[in-house]
Coordinates of C-alpha atoms in Angstrom, one line a residue:
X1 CA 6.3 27.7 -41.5
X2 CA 9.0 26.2 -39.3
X3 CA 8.6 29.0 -36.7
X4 CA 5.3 27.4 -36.2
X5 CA 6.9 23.2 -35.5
X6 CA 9.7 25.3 -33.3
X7 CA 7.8 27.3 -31.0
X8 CA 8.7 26.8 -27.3
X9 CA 6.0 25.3 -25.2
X10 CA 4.9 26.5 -22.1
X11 CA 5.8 25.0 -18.6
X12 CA 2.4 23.4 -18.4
X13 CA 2.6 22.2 -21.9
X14 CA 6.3 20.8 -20.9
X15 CA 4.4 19.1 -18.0
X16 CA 1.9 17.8 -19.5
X17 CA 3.6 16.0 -22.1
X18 CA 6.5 15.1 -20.0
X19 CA 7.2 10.7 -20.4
X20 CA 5.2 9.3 -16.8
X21 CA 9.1 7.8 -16.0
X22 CA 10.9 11.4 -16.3
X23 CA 8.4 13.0 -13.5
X24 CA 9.7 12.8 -10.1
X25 CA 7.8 10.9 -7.2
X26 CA 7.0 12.3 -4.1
X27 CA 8.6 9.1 -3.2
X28 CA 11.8 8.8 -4.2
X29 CA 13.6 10.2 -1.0
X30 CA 12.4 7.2 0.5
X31 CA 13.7 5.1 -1.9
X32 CA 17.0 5.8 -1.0
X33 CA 16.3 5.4 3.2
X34 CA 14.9 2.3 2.1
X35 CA 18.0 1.3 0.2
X36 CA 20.2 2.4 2.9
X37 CA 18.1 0.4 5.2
X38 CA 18.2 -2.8 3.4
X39 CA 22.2 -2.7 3.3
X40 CA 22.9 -1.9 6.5
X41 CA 20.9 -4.6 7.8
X42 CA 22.1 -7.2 5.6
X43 CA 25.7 -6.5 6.4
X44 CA 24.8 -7.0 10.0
X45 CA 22.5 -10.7 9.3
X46 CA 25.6 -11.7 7.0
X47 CA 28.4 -10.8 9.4
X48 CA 25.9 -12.4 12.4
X49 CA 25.7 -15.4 11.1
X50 CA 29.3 -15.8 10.0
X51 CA 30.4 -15.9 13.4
X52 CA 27.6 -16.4 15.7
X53 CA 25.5 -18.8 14.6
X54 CA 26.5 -21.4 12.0
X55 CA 30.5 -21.9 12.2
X56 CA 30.1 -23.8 15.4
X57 CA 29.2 -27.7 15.5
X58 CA 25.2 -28.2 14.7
X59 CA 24.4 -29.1 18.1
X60 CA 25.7 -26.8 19.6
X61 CA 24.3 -24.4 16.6
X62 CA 21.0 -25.1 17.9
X63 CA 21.2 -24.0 20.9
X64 CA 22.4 -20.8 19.8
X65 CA 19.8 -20.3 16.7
X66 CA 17.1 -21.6 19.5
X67 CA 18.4 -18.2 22.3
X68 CA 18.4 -15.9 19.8
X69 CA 14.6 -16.8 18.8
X70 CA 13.8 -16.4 22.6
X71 CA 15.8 -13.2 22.4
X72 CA 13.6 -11.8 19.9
X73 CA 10.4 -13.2 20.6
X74 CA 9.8 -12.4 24.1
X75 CA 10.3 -8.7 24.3
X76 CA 8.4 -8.5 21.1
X77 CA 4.8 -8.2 23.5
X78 CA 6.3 -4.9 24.2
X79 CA 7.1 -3.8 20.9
X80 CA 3.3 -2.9 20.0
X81 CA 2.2 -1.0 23.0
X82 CA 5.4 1.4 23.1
X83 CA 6.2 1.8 19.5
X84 CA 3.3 2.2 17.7
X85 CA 1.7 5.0 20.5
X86 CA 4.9 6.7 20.2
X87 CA 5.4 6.9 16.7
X88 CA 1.2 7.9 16.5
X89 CA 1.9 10.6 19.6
X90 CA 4.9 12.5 17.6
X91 CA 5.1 15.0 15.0
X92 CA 8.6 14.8 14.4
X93 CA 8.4 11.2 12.4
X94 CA 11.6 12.2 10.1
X95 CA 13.5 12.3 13.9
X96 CA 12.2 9.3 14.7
X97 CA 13.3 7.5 11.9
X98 CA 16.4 8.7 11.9
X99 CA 16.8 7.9 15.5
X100 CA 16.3 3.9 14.4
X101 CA 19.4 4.4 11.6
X102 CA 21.6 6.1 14.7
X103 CA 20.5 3.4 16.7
X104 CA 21.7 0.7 14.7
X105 CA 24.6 2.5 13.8
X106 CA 26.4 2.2 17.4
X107 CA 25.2 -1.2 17.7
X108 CA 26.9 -2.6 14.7
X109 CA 29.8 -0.4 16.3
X110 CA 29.4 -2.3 19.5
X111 CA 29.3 -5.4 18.4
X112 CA 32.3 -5.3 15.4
X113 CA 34.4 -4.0 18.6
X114 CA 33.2 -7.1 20.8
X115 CA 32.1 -10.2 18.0
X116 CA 32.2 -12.4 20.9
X117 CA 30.6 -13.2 23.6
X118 CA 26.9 -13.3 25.5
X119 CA 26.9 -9.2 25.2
X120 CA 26.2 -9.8 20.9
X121 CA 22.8 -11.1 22.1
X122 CA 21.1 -7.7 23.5
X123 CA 22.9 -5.7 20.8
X124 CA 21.6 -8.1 18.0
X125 CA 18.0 -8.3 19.8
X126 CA 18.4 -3.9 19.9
X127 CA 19.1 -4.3 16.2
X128 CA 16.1 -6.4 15.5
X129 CA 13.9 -3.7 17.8
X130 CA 15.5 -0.7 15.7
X131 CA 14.8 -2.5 12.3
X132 CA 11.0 -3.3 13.4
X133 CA 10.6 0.0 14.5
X134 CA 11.9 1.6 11.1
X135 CA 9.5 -0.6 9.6
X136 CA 6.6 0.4 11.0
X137 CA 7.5 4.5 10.5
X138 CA 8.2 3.6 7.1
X139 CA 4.7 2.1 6.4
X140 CA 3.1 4.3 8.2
X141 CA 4.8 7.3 5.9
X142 CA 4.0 6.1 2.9
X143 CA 0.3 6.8 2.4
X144 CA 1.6 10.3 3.0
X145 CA 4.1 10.2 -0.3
X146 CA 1.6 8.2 -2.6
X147 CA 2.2 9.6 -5.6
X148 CA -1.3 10.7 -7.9
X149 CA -2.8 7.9 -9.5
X150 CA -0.3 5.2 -7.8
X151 CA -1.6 2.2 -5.6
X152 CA -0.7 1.4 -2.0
X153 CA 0.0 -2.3 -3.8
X154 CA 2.5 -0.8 -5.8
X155 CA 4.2 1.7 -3.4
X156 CA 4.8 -0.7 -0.7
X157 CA 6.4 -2.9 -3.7
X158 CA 8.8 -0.4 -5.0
X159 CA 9.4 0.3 -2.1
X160 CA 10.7 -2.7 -0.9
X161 CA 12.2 -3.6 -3.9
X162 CA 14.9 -0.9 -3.2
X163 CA 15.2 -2.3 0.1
X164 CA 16.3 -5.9 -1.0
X165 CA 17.5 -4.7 -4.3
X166 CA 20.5 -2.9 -1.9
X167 CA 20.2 -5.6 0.9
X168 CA 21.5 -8.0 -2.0
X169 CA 24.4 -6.1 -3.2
X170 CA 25.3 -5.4 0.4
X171 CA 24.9 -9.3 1.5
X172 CA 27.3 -10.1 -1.6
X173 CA 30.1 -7.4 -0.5
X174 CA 29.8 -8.0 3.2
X175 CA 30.3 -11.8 2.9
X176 CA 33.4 -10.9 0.7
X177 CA 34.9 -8.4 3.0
X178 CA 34.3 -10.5 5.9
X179 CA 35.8 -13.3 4.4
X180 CA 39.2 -11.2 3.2
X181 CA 39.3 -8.9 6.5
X182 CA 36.7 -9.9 8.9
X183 CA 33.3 -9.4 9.8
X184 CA 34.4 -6.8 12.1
X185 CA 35.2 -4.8 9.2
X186 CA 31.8 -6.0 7.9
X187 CA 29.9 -4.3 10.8
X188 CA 32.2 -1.1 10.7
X189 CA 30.9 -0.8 6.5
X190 CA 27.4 -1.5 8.6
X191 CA 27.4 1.2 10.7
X192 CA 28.9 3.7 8.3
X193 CA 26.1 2.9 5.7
X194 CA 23.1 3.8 9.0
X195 CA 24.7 7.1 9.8
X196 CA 24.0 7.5 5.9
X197 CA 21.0 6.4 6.1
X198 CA 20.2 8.6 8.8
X199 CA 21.4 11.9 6.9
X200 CA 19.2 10.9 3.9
X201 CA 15.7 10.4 6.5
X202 CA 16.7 14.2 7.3
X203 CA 16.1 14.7 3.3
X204 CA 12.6 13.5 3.2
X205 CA 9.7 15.2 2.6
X206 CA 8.0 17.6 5.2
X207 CA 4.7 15.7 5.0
X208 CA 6.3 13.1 6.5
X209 CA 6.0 14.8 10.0
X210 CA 2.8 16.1 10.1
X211 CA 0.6 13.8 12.5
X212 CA -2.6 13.8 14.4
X213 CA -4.2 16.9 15.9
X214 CA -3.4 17.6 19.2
X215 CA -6.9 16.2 20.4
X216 CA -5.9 13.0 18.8
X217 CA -2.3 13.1 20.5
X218 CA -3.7 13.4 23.7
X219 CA -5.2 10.3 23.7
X220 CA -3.7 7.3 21.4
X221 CA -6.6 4.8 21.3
X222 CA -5.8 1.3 20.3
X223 CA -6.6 0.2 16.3
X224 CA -9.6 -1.6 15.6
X225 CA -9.0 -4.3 13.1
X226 CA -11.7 -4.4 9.8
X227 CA -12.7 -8.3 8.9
X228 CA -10.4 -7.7 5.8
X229 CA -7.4 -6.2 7.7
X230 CA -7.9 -9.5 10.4
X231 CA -7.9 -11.7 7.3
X232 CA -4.9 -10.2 5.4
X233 CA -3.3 -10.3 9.0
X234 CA -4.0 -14.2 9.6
X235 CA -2.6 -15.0 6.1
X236 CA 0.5 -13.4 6.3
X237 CA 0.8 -14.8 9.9
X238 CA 0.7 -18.2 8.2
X239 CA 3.1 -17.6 5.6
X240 CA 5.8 -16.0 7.6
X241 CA 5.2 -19.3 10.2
X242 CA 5.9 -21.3 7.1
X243 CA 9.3 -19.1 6.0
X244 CA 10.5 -19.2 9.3
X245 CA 10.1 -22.7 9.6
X246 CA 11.3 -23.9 6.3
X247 CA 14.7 -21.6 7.1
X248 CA 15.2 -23.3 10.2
X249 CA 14.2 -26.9 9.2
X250 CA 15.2 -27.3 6.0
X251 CA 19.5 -25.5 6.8
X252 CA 19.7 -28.2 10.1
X253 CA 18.7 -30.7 7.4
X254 CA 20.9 -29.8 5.0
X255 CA 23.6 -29.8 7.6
X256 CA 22.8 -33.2 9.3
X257 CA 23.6 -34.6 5.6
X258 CA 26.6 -32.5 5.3
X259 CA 24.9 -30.8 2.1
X260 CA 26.5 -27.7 2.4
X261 CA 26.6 -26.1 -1.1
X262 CA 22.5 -27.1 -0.4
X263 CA 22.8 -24.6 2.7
X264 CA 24.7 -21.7 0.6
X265 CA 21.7 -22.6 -2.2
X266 CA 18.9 -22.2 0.6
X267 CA 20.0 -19.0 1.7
X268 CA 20.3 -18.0 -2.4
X269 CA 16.5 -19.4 -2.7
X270 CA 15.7 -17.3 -0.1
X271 CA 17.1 -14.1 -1.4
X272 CA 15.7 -14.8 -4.5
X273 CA 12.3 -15.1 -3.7
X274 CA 12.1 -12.3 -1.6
X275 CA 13.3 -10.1 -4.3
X276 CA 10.6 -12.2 -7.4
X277 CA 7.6 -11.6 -4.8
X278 CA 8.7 -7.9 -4.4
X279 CA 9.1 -7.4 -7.9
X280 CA 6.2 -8.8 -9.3
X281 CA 4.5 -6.8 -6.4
X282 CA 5.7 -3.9 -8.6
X283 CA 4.4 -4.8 -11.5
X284 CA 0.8 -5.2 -10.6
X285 CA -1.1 -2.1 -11.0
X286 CA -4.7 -2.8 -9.7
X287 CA -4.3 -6.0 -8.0
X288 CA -6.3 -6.2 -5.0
X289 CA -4.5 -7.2 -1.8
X290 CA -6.8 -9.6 -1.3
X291 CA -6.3 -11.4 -4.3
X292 CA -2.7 -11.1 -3.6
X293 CA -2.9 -13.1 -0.3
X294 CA -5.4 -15.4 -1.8
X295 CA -2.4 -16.3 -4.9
X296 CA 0.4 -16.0 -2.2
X297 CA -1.0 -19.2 0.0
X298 CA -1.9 -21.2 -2.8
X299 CA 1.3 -21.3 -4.3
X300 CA 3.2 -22.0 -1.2
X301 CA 1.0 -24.6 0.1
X302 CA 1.6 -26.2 -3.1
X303 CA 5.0 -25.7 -3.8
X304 CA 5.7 -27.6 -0.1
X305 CA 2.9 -30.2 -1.1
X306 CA 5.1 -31.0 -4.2
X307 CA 8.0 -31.3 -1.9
X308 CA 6.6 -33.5 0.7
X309 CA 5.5 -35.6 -2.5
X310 CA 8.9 -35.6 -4.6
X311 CA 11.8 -34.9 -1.8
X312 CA 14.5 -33.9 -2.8
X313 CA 17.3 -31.0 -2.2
X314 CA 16.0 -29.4 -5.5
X315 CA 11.8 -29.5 -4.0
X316 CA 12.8 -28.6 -1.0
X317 CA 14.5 -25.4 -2.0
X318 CA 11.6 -24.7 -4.5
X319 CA 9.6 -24.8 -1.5
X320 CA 11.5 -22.6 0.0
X321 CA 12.1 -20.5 -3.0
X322 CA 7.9 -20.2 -3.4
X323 CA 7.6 -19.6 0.2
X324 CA 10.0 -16.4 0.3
X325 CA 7.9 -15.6 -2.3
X326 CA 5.0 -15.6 -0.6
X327 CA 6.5 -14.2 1.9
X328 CA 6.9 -11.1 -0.1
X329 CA 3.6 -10.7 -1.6
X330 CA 1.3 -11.5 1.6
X331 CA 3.3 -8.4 3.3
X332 CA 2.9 -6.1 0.4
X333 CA -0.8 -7.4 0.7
X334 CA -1.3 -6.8 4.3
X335 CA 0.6 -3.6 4.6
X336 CA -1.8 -2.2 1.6
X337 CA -4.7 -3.2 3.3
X338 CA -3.7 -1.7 6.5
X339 CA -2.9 1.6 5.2
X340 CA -6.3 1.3 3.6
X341 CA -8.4 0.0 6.3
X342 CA -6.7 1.7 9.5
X343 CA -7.2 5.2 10.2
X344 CA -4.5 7.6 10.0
X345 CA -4.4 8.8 13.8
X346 CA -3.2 4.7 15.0
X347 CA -1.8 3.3 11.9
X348 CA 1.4 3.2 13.1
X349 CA 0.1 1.2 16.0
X350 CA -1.7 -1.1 13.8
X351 CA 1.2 -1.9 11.9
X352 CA 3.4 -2.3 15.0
X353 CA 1.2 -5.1 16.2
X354 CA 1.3 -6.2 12.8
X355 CA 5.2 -6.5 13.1
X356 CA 4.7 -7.8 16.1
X357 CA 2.4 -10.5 15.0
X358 CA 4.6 -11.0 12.0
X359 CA 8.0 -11.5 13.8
X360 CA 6.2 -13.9 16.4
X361 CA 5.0 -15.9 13.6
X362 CA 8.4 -16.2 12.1
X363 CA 10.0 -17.3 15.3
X364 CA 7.3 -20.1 16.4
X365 CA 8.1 -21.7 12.5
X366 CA 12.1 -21.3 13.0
X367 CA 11.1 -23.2 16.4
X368 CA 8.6 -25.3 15.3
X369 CA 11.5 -26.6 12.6
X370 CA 14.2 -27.1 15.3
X371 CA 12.1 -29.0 17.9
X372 CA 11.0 -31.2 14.6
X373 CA 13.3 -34.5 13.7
X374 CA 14.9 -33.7 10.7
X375 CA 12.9 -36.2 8.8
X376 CA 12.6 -34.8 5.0
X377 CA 9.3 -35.3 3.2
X378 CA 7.0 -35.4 6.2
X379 CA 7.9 -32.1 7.7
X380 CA 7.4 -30.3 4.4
X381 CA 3.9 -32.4 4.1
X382 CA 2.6 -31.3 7.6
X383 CA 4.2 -27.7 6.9
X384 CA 1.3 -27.5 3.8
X385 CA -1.8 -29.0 5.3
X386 CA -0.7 -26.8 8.5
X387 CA -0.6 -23.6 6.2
X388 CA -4.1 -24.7 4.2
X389 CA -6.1 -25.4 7.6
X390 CA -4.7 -22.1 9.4
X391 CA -6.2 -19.9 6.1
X392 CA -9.4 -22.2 6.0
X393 CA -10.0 -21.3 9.6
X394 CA -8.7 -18.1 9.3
X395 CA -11.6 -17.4 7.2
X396 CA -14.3 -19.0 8.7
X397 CA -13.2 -17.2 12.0
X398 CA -13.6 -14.1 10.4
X399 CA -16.7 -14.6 8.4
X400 CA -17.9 -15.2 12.4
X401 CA -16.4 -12.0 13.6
X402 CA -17.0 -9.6 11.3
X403 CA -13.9 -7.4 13.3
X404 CA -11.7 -7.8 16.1
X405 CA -9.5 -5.5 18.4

């Protein structure tokens, strides 16, 4: 009778019955890129900042936050039109990527040998390119590794939960080490952890490489944006406007008042809600991204409404703290609804304009909230009816429209 209870089951039977948590996803290799990503390029924003940016008196602290947003905004019209096509024209996607961890790996050599001096600029701005362009390869990889049954929604959240998940640990170690033995060292731990990072892209799945037909290669047309992709688009333009502009507005304020423990609780707020919109991204199963961008807008438009109403240090960093949130789930949105919307043979091109769109966004907010007097309650007033009447419009535009280019 026991031979019966003991009786080995086959390998399908083993299968079928295996725990959903103990069978492996086609998406676990990136995982760990995505990891490595997220701590090299927090070691190089915390060892940036450290000694470019915000040791140095706030006037003159200005000037330097206000370069480096022309730094990165201007070449940014280029990003779209080389990037994408490229990355749409190749089949060799896994070389690519790893080419953006090499990349950034000299770099951060480059600039832990020279910390000082214009020359940080360009290699910071390369950085920035390298990071973008990683971003957009990754995006566009991951409808390849969807695992059965999972949602773009959730992907793209797991995703990037293993991205800031390591991005925190690495921004906690690299402000440590840099404040025992220098950022220098902080850059070397930097590029160490992209030559890593670049070994593990070699690891991913061949399906990451396969691209268009040849046909399709030979001529890279440019993505035409669905009314829902244009509207996801808009709202995460808005939100990102807001974050960069609360990051901006709300540290020089902070500063001015000599609030610093509120600066070191800013940058906390920011981390943290980058990492809550991320992980409750994760936990929605069939959440449309719609409804995700809808929830995202409301809540920061709020939270800075409740802040313009009640300031204080503890509203404003709630605003902030819903904002980064925000932040979080309108990108999950629109990168789901671009990988759903956006044919395969210019998706990466779509979401390089995206990231283009996106990092142009962020910098007119971080410029918008240094040109602004560092008044308090009215700039985080203005900051929510500005966010409510660019989604209203938004909406209306594309009701017009129906699609756009």
């Amino acid at each position: 009778m026991g031979g019966v209870h003991n009786a080995p089951r086959s390998p399908l039977s083993a299968a079928v019955h295996r725990p959903r948590w103990a069978v492996p996803s086609p998406l676990r290799p990136l995982y760990r890129v995505a990891a490595a990503a997220g701590a090299g390029d927090a070691l190089v924003a915390v060892a940036l900042a450290n000694t470019v940016f915000f040791r140095v008196p706030v006037g003159e602290a200005r000037g330097r936050v206000a370069l480096y947003l022309l730094l990165t905004m201007a070449p940014f019209a280029l990003l779209a039109p080389l990037v994408g096509p490229l990355l749409d024209r190749t089949r060799a996607r896994r070389g690519a990527i790893a080419a953006t961890f090499g990349g950034r790996a000299v770099l951060a050599a480059f600039i832990a040998a020279q910390p000082t001096g214009l020359r940080i600029y360009p290699a910071a701005f390369a950085v920035l390119v390298l990071a973008k362009a990683y971003g957009v390869a990754k995006s566009a990889a991951v409808p390849r590794l969807l695992p059965e049954n999972g949602t773009l929604v959730t992907a793209n959240a797991r995703v990037s939960a293993f991205s800031i998940g390591a991005g925190s640990v690495a921004g906690v170690v690299g402000f440590g080490l840099g404040a025992l033995a220098g950022y220098s060292v902080t850059l070397r731990l930097a590029a160490l952890v992209f030559a890593i990072g670049a070994a593990l892209v070699l690891l991913l799945p061949r399906e990451v490489d396969i691209a268009n037909d040849a046909a399709a290669r030979e001529h890279v047309r440019l993505p035409r944006f669905p009314a829902s992709a244009k509207q996801a688009l808009v709202g995460a333009l808005s939100v990102r406007a807001l974050a960069g502009f609360l990051t901006t507005y709300l540290a020089f304020l902070f500063r001015s008042r000599d609030a610093n423990v509120a600066v070191g609780l800013l940058a906390v707020a920011v981390a943290l809600g980058s990492a809550a919109g991320t992980g409750l991204g994760a936990g929605l199963r069939r959440t449309a991204p719609e409804r995700l961008l809808t929830v995202a807008v409301a809540v920061a438009a709020a939270c800075c409404a409740i802040g313009a109403w009640r300031f204080s240090a503890a509203t404003a960093l709630l605003a902030a703290l819903a904002a980064a949130v925000a932040g979080s789930l309108a990108k999950i949105g629109l990168d789901a609804t671009l990988q759903r919307e956006v044919g395969e043979d210019v998706r990466a091109q779509a979401f390089a304009r995206s990231e283009t769109a996106l990092q142009l966004a962020w910098v007119a907010g971080g410029g918008a909230g240094l040109a602004l007097p560092l008044g308090g309650p009215w700039g985080l007033g203005l900051a929510a009816v500005a966010l409510v009447a660019a989604t209203v419009w938004a909406r209306m535009r594309v009701a017009r429209s129906g699609s756009v280019d």
